[in-house]
C-alpha positions as a Python dict, from the first residue, in 0.01 Angstrom:
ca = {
    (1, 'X'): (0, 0, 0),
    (2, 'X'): (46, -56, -347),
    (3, 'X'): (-251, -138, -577),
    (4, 'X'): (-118, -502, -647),
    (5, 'X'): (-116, -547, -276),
    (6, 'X'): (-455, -413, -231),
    (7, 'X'): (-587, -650, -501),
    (8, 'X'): (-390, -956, -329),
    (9, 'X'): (-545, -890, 32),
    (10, 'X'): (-862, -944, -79),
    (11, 'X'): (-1085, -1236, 31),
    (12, 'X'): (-1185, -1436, -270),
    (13, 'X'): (-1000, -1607, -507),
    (14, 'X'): (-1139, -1655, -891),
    (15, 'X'): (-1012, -1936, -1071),
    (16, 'X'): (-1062, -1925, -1489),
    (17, 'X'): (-943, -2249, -1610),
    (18, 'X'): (-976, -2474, -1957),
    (19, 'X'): (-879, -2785, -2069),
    (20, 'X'): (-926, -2994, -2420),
    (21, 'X'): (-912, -3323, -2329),
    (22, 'X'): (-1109, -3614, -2402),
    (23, 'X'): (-1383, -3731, -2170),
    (24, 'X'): (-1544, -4049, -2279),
    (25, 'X'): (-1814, -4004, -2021),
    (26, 'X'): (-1867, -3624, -1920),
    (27, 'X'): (-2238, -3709, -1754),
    (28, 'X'): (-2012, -3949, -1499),
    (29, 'X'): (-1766, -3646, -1378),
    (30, 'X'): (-2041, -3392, -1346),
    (31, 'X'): (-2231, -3522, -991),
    (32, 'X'): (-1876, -3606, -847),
    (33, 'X'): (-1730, -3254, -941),
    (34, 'X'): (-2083, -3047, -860),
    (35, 'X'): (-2088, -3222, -504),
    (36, 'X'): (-1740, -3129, -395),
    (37, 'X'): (-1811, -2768, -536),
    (38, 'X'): (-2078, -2696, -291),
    (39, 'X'): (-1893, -2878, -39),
    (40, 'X'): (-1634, -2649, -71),
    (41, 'X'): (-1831, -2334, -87),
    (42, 'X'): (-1742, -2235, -433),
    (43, 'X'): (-1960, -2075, -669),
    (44, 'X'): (-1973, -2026, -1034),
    (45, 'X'): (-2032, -2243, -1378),
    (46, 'X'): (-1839, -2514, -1517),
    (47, 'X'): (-1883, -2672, -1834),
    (48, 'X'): (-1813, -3033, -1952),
    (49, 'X'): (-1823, -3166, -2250),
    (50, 'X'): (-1653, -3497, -2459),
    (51, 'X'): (-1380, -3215, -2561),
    (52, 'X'): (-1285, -3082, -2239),
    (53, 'X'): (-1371, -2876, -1904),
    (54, 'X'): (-1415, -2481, -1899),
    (55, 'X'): (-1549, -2254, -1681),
    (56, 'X'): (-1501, -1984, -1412),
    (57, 'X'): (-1524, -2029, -1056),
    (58, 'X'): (-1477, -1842, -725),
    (59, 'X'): (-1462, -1905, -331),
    (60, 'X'): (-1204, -1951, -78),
    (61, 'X'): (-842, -2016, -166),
    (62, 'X'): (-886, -2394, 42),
    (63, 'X'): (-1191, -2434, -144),
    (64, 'X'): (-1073, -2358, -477),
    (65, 'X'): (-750, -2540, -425),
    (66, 'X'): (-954, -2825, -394),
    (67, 'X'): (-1185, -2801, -678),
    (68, 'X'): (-872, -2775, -908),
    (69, 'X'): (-716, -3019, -755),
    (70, 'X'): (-1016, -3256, -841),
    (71, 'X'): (-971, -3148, -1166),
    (72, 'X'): (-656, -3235, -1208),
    (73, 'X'): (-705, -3544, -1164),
    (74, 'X'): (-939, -3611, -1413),
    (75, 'X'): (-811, -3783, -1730),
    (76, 'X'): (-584, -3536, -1943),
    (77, 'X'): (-626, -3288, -1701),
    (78, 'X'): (-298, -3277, -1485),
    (79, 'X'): (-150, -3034, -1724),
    (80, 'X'): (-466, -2767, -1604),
    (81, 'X'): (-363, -2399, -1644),
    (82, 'X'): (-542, -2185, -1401),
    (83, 'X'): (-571, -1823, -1444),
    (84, 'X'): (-594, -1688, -1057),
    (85, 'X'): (-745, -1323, -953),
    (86, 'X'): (-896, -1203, -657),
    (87, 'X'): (-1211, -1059, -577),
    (88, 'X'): (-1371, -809, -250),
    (89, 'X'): (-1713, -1036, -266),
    (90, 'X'): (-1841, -1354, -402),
    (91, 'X'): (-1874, -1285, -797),
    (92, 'X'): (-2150, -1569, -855),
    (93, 'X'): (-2449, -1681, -670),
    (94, 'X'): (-2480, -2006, -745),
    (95, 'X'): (-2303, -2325, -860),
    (96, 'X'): (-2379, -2469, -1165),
    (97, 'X'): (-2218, -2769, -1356),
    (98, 'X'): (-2304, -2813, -1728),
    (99, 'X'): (-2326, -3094, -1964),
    (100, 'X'): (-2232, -2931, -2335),
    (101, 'X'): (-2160, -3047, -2658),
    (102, 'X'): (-1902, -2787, -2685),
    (103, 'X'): (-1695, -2634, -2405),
    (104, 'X'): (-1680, -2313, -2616),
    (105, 'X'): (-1917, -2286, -2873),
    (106, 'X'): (-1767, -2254, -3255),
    (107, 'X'): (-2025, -2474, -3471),
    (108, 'X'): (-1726, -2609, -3620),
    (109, 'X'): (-1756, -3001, -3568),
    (110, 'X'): (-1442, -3105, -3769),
    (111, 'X'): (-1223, -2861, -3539),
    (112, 'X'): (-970, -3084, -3301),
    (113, 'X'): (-766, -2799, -3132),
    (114, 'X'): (-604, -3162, -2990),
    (115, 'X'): (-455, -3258, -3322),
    (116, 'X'): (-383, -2893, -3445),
    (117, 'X'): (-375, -2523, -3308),
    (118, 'X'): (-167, -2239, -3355),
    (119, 'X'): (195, -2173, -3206),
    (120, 'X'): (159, -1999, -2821),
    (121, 'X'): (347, -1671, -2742),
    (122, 'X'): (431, -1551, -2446),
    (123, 'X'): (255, -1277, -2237),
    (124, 'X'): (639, -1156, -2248),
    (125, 'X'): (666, -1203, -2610),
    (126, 'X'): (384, -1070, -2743),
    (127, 'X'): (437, -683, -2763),
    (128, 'X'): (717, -797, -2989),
    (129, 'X'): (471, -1024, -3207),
    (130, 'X'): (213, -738, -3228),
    (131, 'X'): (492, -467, -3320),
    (132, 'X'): (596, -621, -3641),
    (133, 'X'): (432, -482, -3948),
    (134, 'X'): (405, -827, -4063),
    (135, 'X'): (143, -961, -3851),
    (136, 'X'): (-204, -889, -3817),
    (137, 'X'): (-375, -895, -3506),
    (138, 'X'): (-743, -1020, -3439),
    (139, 'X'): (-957, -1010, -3146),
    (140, 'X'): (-1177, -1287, -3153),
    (141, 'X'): (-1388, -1207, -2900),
    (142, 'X'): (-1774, -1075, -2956),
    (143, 'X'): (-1825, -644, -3036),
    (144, 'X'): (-1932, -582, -2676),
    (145, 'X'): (-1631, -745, -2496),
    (146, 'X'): (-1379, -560, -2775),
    (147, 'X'): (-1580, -199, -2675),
    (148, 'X'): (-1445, -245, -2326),
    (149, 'X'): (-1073, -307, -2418),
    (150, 'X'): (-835, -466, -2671),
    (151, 'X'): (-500, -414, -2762),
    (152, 'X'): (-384, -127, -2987),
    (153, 'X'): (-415, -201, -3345),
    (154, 'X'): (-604, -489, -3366),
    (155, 'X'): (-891, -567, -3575),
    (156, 'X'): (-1240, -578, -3460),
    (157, 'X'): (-1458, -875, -3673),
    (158, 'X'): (-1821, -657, -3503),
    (159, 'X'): (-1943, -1040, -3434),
    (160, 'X'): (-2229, -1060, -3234),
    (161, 'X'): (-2116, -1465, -3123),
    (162, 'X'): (-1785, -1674, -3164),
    (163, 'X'): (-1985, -1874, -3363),
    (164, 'X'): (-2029, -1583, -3635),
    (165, 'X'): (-1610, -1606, -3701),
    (166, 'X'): (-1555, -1831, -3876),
    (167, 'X'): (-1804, -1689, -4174),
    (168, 'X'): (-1615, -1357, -4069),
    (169, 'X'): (-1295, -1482, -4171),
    (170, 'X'): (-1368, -1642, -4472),
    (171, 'X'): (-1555, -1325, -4597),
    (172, 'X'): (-1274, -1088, -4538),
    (173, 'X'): (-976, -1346, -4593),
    (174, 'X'): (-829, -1232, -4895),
    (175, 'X'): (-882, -806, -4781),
    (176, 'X'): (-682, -993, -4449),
    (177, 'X'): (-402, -1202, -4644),
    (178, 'X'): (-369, -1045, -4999),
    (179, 'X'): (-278, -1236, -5261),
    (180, 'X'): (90, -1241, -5250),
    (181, 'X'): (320, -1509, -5147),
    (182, 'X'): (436, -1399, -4784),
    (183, 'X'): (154, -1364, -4634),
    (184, 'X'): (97, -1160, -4306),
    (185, 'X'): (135, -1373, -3988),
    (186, 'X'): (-173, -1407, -3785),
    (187, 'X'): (-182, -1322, -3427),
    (188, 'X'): (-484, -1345, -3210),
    (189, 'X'): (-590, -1323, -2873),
    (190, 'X'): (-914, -1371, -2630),
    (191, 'X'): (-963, -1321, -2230),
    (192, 'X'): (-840, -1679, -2137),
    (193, 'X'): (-694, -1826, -2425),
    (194, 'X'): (-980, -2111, -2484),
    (195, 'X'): (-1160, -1900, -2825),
    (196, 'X'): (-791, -1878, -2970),
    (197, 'X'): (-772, -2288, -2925),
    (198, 'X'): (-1036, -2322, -3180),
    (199, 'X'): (-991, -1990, -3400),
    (200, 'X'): (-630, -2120, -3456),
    (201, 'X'): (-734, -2462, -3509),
    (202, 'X'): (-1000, -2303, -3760),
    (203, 'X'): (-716, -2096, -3941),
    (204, 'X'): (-504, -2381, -3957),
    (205, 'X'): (-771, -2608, -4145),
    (206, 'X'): (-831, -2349, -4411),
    (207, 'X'): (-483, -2358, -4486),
    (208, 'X'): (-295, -2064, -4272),
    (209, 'X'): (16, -2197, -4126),
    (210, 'X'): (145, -1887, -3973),
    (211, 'X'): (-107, -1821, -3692),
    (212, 'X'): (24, -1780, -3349),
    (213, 'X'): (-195, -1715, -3027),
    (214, 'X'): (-149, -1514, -2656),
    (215, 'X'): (-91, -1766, -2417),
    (216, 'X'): (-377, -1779, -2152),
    (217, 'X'): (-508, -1458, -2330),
    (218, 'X'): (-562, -1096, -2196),
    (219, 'X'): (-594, -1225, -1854),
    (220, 'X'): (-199, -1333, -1816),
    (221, 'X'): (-126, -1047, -2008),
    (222, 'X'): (-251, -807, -1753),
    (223, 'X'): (-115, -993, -1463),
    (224, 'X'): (225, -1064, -1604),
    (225, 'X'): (306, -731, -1829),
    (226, 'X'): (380, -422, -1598),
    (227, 'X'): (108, -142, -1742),
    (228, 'X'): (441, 72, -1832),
    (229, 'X'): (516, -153, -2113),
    (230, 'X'): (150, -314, -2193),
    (231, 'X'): (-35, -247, -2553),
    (232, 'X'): (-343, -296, -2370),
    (233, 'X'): (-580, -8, -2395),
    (234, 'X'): (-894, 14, -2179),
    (235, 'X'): (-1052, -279, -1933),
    (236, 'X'): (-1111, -629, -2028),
    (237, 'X'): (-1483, -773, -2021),
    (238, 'X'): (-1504, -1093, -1758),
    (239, 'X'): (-1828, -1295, -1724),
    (240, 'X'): (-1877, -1230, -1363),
    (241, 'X'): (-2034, -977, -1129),
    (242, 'X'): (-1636, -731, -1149),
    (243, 'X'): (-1758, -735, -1548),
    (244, 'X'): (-1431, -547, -1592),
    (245, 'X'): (-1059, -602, -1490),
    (246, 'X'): (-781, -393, -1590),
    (247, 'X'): (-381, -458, -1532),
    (248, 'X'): (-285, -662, -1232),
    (249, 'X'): (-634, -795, -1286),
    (250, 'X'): (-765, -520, -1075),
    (251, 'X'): (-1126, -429, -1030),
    (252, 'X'): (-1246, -227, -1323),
    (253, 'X'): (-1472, 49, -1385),
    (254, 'X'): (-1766, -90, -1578),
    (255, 'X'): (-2089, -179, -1452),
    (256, 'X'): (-2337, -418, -1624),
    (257, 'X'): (-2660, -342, -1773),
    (258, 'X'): (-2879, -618, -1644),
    (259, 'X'): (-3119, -558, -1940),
    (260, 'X'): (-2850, -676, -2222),
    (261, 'X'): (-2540, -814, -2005),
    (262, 'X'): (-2356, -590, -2232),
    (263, 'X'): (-2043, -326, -1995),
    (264, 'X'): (-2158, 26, -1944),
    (265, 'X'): (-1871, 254, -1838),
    (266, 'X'): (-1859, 557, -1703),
    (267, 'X'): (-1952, 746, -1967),
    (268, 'X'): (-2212, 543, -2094),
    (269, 'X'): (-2380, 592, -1721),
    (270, 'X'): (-2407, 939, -1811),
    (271, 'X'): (-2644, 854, -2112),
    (272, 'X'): (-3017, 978, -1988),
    (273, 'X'): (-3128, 647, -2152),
    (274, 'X'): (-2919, 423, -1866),
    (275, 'X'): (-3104, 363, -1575),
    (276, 'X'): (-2968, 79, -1299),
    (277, 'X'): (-3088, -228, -1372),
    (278, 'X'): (-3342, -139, -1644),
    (279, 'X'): (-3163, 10, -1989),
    (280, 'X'): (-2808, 85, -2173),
    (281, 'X'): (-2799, 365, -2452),
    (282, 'X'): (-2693, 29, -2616),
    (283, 'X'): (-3020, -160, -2537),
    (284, 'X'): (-3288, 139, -2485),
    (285, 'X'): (-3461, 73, -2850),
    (286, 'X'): (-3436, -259, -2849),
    (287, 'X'): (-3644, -318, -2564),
    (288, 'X'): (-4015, -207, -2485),
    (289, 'X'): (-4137, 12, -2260),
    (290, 'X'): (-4354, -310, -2083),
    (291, 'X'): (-3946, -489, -2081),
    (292, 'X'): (-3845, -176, -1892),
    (293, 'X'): (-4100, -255, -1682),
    (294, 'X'): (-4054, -589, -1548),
    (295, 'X'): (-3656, -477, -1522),
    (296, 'X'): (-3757, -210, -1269),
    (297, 'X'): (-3959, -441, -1040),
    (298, 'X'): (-3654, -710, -1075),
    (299, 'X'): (-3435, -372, -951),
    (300, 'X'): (-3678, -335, -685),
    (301, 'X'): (-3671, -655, -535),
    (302, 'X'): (-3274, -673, -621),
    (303, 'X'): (-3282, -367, -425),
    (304, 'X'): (-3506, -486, -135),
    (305, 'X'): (-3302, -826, -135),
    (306, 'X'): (-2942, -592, -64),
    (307, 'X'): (-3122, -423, 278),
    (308, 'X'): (-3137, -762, 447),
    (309, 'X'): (-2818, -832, 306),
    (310, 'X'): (-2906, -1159, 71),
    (311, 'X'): (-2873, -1236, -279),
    (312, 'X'): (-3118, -1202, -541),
    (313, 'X'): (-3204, -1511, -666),
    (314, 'X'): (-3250, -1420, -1009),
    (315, 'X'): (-2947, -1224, -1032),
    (316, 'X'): (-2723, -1507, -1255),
    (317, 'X'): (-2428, -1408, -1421),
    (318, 'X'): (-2265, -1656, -1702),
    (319, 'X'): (-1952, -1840, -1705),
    (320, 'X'): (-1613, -1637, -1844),
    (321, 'X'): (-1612, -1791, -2228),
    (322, 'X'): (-1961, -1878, -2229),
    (323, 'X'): (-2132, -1595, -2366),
    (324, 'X'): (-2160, -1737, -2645),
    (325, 'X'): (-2422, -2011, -2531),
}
């Protein structure tokens, strides 16, 4: 059995979806959508705010079928891209639906990724975009989720939080662009494609025109580009208990430190500063010994909690593009 059928046979299905629209009442479609959710059985975080719906959520294909469904029919919706995977367990515990002001978090007020954003490309066309020695490539996503993965070449910004970008960009615009009067073509790319939405839209208002962005991000990439041909190198970071998915949006390798949510591969587990549930080499010195602690009685009771075969209640992991709140 092939690894794409392996990854297709298993039992639950992940849905990552976005959509900008315009709610006039968000607080109205929150009850509604949170009921049938847990109705359903489905698990996971959902965001709403007057700009849209985001969020990742998991549970059984009827179930999920039916949450989207619901949320396609919500005003502006019906157009809903849904990024499918498949998982061997439940990824969240819980099921949480959240009033925002933003459904990703820029700080950006005057952005309207509605009224402009940058062109889409093609998980098929994007190799091609990246090749040429013309553009530049950006990931926008925050220094942890780039240490997991990112496509060859691109450019790092180190940001700790998408809302840090847009200062990042105008700092280093002119070493980006030059001076000259071609300038480089602007490519970027995130897990699901919602960052890009407002980076482009950012790019756009300080006068780039030629900005283009990967449709439905590294997440269609890996499940539409055969790994023969992909530019991908390494795993890419999802907000979820898999914390890792590589092409075919198979399992990854990475484990989470549940001190710093940051990945910790392989590697890193070899460190003699990681220890399950209680420190990263990452996190060690930024934590106290009385934090490390507390961490190893959660890991205890996380621990005691698996034996009888329940969930830890405190165990929460965030929604996929929400890190940043």
């Amino acid at each position: 059995m092939t690894e794409a059928a392996d990854t297709a046979a298993l039992p639950i299905r992940v849905a990552a979806l976005y959509q900008f629209t315009r709610f006039d009442d968000p607080a109205a479609l929150q009850g509604p959508l949170a009921k049938l959710c847990c109705a359903q059985g489905v698990k996971g975080t959902l965001l709403l705010a007057r700009e849209g719906i985001n969020g990742t959520i998991a549970g059984s294909d009827e179930g999920i079928a039916a949450v989207v469904a619901h949320v396609r029919a919500l005003p502006g919706c019906a157009g809903l891209d849904v990024k499918y995977a498949r998982a061997a367990e439940q990824p969240f515990y819980r099921m949480k639906v959240r009033l925002k002001r933003e459904i990703v978090t820029m700080g950006q007020p005057d952005i309207d990724p509605l009224a402009s954003v940058g062109t889409y490309v093609a998980p098929e066309d994007w190799n091609d975009l990246i090749a040429d020695p013309n553009t530049i490539v950006i990931d926008t996503r925050n220094d942890y989720e780039v240490a997991a993965g990112t496509f060859r070449g691109a450019i790092d910004p180190h940001t700790k939080s998408f809302r840090d970008f847009p200062e990042w960009f105008r700092a280093h615009r002119e070493e980006l662009l030059g001076r000259g009067e071609a300038p480089p073509k602007v490519a970027m790319f995130c897990t699901g494609g919602i960052r890009c939405e407002k980076s482009t839209a950012f790019l756009k208002s300080e006068g780039i025109e030629a900005v283009f962005h990967l449709k439905g991000g590294i997440l269609n990439y890996l499940e539409k580009v055969p790994e023969a041909q992909s530019l991908w190198e390494g795993e890419c970071f999802v907000f979820d208990q898999r914390v890792t998915v590589g092409h075919g949006l198979a399992p990854g390798s990475y484990e989470l430190c549940h001190a710093c949510r940051r990945p910790v591969s392989v590697e890193d587990r070899r460190s003699p500063r990681y220890e399950a549930g209680v420190s990263c080499a990452a996190c060690f010195d930024e934590r106290t010994d009385a934090d490390r602690e507390r961490y190893r009685e959660r890991q205890r009771q996380e621990s005691f909690a698996a034996t009888r075969g329940e969930p830890h209640v405190g165990k929460v992991y965030p929604a996929a593009e929400d890190a940043e709140d």
